[in-house]
CSV table of C-alpha atoms in Angstrom, one decimal:
chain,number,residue,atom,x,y,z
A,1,UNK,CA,0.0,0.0,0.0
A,2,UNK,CA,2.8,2.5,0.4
A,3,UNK,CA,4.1,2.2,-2.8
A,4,UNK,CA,0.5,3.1,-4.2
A,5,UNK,CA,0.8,6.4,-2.1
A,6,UNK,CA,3.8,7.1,-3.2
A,7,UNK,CA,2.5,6.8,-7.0
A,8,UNK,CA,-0.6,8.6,-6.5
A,9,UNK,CA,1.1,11.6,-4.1
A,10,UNK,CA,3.8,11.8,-7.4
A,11,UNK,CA,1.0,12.2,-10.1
A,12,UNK,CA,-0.2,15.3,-7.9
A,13,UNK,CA,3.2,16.8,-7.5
A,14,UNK,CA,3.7,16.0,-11.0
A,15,UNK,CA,0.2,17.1,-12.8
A,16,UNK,CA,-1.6,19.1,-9.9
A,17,UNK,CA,-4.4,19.5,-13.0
A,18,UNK,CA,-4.3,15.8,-13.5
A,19,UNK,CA,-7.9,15.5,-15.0
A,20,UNK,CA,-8.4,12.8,-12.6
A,21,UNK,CA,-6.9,14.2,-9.7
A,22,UNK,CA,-10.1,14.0,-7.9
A,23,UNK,CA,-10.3,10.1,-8.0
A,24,UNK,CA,-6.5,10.4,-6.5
A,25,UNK,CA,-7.5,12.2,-3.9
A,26,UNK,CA,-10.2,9.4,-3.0
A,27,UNK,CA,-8.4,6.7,-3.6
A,28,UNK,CA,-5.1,8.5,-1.0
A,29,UNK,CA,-8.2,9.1,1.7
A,30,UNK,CA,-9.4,5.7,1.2
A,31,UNK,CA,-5.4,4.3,1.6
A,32,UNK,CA,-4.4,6.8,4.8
A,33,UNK,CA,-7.8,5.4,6.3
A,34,UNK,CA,-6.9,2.3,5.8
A,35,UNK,CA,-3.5,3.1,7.8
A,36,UNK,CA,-5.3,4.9,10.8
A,37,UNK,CA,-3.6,8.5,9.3
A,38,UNK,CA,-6.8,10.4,9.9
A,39,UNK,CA,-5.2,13.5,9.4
A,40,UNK,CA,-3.9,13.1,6.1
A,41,UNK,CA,-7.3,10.7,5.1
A,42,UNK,CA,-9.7,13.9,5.8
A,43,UNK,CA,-7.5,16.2,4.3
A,44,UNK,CA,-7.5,14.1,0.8
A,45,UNK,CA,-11.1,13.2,1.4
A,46,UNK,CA,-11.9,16.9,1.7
A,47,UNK,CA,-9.7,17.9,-1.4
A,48,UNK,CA,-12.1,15.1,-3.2
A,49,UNK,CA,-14.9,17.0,-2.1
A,50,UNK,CA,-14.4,20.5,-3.4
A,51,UNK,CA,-12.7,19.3,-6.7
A,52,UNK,CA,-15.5,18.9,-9.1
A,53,UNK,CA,-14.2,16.0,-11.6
A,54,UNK,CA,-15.2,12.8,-11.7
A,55,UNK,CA,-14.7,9.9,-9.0
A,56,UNK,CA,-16.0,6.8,-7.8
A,57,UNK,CA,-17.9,8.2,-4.8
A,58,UNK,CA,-20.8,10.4,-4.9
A,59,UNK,CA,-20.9,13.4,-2.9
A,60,UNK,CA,-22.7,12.2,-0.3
A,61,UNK,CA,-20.5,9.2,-0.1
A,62,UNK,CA,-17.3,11.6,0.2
A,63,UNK,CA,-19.1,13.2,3.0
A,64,UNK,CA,-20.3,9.6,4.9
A,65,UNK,CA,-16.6,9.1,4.7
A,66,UNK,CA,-15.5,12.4,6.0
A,67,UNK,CA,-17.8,12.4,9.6
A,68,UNK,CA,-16.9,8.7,9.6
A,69,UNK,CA,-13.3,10.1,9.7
A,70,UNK,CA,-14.7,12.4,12.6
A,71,UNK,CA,-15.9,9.9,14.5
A,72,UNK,CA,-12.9,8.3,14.2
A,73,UNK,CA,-10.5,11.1,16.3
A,74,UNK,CA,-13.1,11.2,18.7
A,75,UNK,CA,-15.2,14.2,17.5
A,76,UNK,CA,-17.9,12.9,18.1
A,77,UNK,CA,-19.8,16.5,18.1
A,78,UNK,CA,-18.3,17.0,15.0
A,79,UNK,CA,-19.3,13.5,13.4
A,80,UNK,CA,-23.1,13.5,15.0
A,81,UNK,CA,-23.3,17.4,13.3
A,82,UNK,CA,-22.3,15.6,9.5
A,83,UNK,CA,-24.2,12.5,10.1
A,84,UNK,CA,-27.5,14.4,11.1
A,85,UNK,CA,-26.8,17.0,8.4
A,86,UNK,CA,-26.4,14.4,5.7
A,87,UNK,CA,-29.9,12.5,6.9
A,88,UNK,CA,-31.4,15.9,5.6
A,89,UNK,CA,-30.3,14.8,2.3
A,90,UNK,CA,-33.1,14.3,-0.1
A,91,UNK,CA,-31.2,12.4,-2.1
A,92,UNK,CA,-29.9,10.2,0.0
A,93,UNK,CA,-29.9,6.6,-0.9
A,94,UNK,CA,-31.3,4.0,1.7
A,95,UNK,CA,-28.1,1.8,2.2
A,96,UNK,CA,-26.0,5.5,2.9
A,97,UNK,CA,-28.9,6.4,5.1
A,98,UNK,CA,-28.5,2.9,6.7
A,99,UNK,CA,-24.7,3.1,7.5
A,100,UNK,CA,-25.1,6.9,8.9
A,101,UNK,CA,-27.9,5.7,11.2
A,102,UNK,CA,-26.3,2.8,12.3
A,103,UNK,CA,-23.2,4.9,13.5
A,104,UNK,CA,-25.3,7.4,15.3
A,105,UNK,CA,-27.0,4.9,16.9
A,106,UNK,CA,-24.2,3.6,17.9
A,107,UNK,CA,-22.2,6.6,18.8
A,108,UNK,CA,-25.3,7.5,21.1
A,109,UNK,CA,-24.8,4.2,22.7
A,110,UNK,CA,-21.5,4.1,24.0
A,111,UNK,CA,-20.6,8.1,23.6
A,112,UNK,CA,-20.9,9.8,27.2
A,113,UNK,CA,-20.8,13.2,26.3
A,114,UNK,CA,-23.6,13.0,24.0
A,115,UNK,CA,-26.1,13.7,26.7
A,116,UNK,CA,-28.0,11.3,29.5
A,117,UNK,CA,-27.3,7.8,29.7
A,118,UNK,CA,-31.4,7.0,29.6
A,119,UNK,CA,-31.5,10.0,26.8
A,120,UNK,CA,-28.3,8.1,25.0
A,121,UNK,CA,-30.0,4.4,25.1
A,122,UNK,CA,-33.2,5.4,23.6
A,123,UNK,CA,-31.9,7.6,21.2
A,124,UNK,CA,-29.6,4.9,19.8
A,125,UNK,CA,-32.2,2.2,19.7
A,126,UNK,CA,-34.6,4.7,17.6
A,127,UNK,CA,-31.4,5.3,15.0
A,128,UNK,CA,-30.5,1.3,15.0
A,129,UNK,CA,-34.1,0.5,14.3
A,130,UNK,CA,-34.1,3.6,11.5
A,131,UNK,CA,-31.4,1.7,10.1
A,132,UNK,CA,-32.7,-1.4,9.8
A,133,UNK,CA,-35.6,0.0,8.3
A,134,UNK,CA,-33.6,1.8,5.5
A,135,UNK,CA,-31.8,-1.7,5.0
A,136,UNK,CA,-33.2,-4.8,6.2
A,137,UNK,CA,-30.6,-6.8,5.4
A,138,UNK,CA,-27.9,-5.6,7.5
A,139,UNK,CA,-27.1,-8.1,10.0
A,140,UNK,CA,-24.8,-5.4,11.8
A,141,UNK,CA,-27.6,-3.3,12.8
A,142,UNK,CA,-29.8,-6.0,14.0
A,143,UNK,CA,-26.5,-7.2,16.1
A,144,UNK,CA,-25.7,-3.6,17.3
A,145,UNK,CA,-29.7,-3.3,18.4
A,146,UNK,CA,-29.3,-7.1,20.6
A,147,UNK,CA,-26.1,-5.0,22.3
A,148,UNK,CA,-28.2,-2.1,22.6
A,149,UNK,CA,-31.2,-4.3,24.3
A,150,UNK,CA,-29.0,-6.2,26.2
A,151,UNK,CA,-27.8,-2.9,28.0
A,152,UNK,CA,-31.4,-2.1,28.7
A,153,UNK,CA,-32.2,-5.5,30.2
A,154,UNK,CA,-34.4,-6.0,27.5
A,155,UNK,CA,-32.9,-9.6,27.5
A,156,UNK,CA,-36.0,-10.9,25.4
A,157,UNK,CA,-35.8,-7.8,22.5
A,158,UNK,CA,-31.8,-8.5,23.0
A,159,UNK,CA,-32.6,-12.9,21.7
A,160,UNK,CA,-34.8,-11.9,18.9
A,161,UNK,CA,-32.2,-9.1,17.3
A,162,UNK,CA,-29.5,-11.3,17.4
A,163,UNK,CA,-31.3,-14.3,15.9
A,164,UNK,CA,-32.5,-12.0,13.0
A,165,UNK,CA,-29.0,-10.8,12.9
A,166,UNK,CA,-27.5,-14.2,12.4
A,167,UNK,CA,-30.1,-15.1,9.8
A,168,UNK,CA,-29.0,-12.2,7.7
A,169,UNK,CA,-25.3,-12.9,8.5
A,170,UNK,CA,-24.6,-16.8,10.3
A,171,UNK,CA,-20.8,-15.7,10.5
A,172,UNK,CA,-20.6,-13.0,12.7
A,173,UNK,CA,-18.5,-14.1,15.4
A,174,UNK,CA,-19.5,-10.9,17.7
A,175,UNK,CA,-23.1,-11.9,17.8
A,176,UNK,CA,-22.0,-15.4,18.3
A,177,UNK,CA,-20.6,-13.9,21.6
A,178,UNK,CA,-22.8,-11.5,22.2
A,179,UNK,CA,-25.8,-14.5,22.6
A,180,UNK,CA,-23.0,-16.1,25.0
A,181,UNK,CA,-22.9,-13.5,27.1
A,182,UNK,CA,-26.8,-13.4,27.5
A,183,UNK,CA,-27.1,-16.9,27.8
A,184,UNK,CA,-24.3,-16.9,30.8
A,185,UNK,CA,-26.3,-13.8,32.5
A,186,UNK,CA,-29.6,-16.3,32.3
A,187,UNK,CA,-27.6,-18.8,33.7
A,188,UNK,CA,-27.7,-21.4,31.4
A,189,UNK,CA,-23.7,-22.2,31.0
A,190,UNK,CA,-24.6,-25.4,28.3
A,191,UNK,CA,-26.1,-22.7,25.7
A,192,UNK,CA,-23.4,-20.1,26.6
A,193,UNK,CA,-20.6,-22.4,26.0
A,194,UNK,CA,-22.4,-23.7,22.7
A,195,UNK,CA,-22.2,-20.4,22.0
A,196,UNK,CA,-19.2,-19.1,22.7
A,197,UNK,CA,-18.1,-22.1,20.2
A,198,UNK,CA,-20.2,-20.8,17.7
A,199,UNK,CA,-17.7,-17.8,18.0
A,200,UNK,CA,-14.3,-19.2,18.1
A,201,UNK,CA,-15.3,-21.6,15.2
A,202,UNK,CA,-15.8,-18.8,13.0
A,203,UNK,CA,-13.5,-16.7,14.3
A,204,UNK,CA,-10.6,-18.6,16.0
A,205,UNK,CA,-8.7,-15.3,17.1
A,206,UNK,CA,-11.9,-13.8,18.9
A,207,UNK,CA,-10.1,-12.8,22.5
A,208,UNK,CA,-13.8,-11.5,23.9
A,209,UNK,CA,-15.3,-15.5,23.4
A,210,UNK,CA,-12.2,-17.1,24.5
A,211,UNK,CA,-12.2,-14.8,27.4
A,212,UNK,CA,-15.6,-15.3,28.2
A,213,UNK,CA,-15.5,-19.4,27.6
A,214,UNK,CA,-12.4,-19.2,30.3
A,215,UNK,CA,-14.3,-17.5,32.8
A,216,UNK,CA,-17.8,-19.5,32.5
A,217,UNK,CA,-15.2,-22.5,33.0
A,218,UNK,CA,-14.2,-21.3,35.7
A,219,UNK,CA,-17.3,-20.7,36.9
A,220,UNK,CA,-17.7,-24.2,36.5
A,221,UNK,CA,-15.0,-25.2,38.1
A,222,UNK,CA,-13.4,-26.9,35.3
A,223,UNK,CA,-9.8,-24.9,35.7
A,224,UNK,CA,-8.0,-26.8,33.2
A,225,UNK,CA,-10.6,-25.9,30.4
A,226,UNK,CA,-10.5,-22.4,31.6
A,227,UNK,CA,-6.3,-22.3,31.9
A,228,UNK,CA,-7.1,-23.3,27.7
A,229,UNK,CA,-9.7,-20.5,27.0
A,230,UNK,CA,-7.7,-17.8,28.6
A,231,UNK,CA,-4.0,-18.9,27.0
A,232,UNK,CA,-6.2,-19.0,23.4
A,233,UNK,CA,-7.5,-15.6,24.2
A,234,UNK,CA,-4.3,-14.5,24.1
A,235,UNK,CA,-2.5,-15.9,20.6
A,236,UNK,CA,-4.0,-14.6,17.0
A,237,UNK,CA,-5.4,-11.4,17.7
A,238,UNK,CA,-4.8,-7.8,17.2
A,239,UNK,CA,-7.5,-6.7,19.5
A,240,UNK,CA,-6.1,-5.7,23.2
A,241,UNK,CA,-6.6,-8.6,25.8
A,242,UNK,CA,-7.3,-8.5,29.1
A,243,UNK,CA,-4.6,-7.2,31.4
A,244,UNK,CA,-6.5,-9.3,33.8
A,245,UNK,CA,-5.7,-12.5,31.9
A,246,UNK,CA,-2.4,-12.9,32.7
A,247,UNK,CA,-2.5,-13.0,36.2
A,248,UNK,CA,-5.2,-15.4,35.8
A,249,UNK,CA,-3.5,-17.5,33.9
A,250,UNK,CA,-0.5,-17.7,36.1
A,251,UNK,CA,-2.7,-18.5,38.9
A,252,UNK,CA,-4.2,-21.5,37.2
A,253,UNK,CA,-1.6,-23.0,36.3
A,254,UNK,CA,-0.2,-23.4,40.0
A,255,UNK,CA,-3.3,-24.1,40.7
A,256,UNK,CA,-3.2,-27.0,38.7
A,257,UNK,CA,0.5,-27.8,39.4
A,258,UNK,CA,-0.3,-28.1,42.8
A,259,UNK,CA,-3.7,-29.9,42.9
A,260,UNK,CA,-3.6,-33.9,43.7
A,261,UNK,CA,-4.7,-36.3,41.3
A,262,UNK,CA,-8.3,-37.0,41.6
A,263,UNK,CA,-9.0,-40.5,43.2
A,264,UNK,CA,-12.6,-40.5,41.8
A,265,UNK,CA,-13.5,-38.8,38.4
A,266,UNK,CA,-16.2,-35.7,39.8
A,267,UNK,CA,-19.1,-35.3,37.0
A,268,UNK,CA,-18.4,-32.1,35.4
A,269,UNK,CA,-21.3,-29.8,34.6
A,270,UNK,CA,-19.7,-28.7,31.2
A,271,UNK,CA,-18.4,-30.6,28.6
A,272,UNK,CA,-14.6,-30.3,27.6
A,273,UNK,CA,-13.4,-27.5,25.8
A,274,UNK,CA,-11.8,-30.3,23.1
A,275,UNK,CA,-15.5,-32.2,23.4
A,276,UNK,CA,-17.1,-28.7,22.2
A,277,UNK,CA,-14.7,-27.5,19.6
A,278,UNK,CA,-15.8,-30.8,17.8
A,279,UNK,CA,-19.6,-29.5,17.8
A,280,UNK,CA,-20.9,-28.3,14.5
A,281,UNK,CA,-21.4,-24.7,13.5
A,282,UNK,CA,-24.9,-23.9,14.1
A,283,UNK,CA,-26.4,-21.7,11.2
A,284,UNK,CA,-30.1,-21.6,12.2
A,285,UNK,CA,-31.8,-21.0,15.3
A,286,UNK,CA,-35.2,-20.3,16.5
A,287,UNK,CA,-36.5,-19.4,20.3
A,288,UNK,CA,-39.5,-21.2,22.0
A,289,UNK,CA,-41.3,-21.2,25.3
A,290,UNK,CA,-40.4,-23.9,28.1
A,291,UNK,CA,-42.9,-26.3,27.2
A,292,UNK,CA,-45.1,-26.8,30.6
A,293,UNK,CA,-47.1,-29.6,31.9
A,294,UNK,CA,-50.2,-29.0,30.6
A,295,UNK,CA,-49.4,-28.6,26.8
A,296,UNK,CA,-46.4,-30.7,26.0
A,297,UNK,CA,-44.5,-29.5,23.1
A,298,UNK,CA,-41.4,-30.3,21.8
A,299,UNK,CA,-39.0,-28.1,20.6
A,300,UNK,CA,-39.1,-29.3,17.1
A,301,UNK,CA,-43.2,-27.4,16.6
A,302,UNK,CA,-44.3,-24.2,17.3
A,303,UNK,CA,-41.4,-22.5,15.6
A,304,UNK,CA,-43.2,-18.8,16.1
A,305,UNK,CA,-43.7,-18.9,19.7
A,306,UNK,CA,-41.6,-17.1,21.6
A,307,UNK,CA,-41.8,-16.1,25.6
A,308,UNK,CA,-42.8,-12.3,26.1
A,309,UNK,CA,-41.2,-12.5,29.8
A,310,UNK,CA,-37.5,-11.2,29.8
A,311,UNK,CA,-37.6,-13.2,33.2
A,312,UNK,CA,-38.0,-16.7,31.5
A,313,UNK,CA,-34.9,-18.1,30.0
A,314,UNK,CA,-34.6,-17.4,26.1
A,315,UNK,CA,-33.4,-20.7,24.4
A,316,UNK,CA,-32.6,-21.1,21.0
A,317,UNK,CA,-32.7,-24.3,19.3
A,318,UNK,CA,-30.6,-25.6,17.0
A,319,UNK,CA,-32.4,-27.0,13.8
A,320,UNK,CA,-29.7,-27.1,11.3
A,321,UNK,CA,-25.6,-27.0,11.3
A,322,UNK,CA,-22.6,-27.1,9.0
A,323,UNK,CA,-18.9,-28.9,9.8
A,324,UNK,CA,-16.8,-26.0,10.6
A,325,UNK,CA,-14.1,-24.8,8.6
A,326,UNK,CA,-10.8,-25.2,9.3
């Protein structure tokens, strides 16, 4: 990529009335984006803007690009302003509107300056649902919604998003997570751990599932399964880990060191972390209710029932899979 800089910075020092200069300047914002140079992304992205030759973006796009950019260095004042202003846009196509809602939804959510927590909460479920309106196809908005529910104790609202996010995108190894997470919280370890494989399967680097699978382990006490979780949390990723981890890992492992062998094999309420990776890949799921005694159901009818109590646990059952890739 640096080489391509270097040949697109030489045509405009060369042929600053390159008739295609404009698309140069995209394409430089586009690369210094890429590289986390912000600085010198919004200054090409805003020499794009004002140059009126042809590119590859629209206008609008350009501008998508520039309060993304914003958002970015933590203007988030600055980004909200460009992202409201460009909703005004009559012209504004409905997957552009989609992206711009989605990040101000999602600004709102986890942006404290941007007002009241309760304000921040609703306002960024009202954009996430805006989004998905615009585009209801975009498995990132119905995942970023679950997060947003999930926040709210809306446990139920939080299920249902992420299912319809995984039926627009199976793959998503955050939502994968994200279901753990709840699933843990309702207390029902099994689903949270076939969860948290879900996520490691299609993403074997994810530190927040590893992370998470160690600690419901542990909660388990199944320390050895844990001590694997946390040391795969911490090879394959570029996202930061846990500072916590490495403590925790140390004390495992002299924990384990230390501990007699077992005369009598204890039941163990989880199965083995190299049991679980060997699960399939679940790519469909549907919630129902706890079938009680007086109308016995099995979990294979009744797909459109689901429980309206955020107090009753949410399962999903699994009514297809795939081998997982390697």
């Amino acid at each position: 990529m640096d080489v391509a800089i270097k040949a697109f910075q030489q045509v405009l020092y060369i042929d600053p009335g390159f008739s295609r200069a404009n698309e140069v300047h995209l394409r430089l914002g586009l690369m210094f984006k890429v590289q986390s140079d912000y600085e010198s992304s919004l200054k090409h992205f805003q020499s794009a803007l004002i140059d009126a030759g042809p590119a590859s973006f629209s206008k609008l796009e350009i501008r998508f690009h520039v309060a993304h950019l914003y958002e970015l260095q933590n203007k988030h004042r600055a980004a909200r302003e460009a992202y409201e202003t460009l909703l005004q846009e009559q012209e504004l196509p409905n997957h552009l509107r989609a992206d711009i809602q989605r990040q101000l939804g999602w600004m709102y959510h986890t942006v404290d300056s941007l007002g009241e927590k309760s304000y921040r909460e609703l306002t960024a479920v009202q954009y996430l649902q805006k989004s998905i309106e615009a585009d209801p196809k975009s498995g990132q908005s119905l995942y970023l919604l679950g997060r947003c529910y999930s926040a709210l104790g809306k446990v139920h609202d939080a299920f249902i998003a992420y299912r319809n996010s995984v039926d627009k995108c199976e793959g998503n190894a955050d939502t994968w997570c994200s279901i753990g997470v709840l699933y843990q919280q309702q207390n029902q370890p099994i689903d949270a751990l076939q969860a948290y494989i879900c996520a490691v399967q299609y993403d074997k680097g994810h530190t927040a599932a590893w992370t998470n699978l160690g600690i419901l382990y542990e909660t388990c006490n199944q320390p050895r399964d844990a001590l694997a979780c946390y040391m795969n949390a911490t090879r394959g990723s570029n996202k930061p880990v846990n500072p916590n981890l490495a403590p925790r890992i140390k004390f495992l492992q002299q924990q384990l060191a230390n501990a007699p062998m077992p005369s009598v094999t204890k039941p163990r309420q989880l199965m083995s972390i190299e049991e679980a990776w060997n699960l399939p890949v679940t790519t469909d799921m549907r919630p129902a209710t706890t079938p009680s005694a007086s109308s016995p159901t099995s979990p294979g009818t009744n797909s459109d029932r689901t429980s309206t109590s955020t107090s009753s646990k949410c399962r999903f059952y699994i009514t297809s899979s795939r081998t997982k890739q390697a």
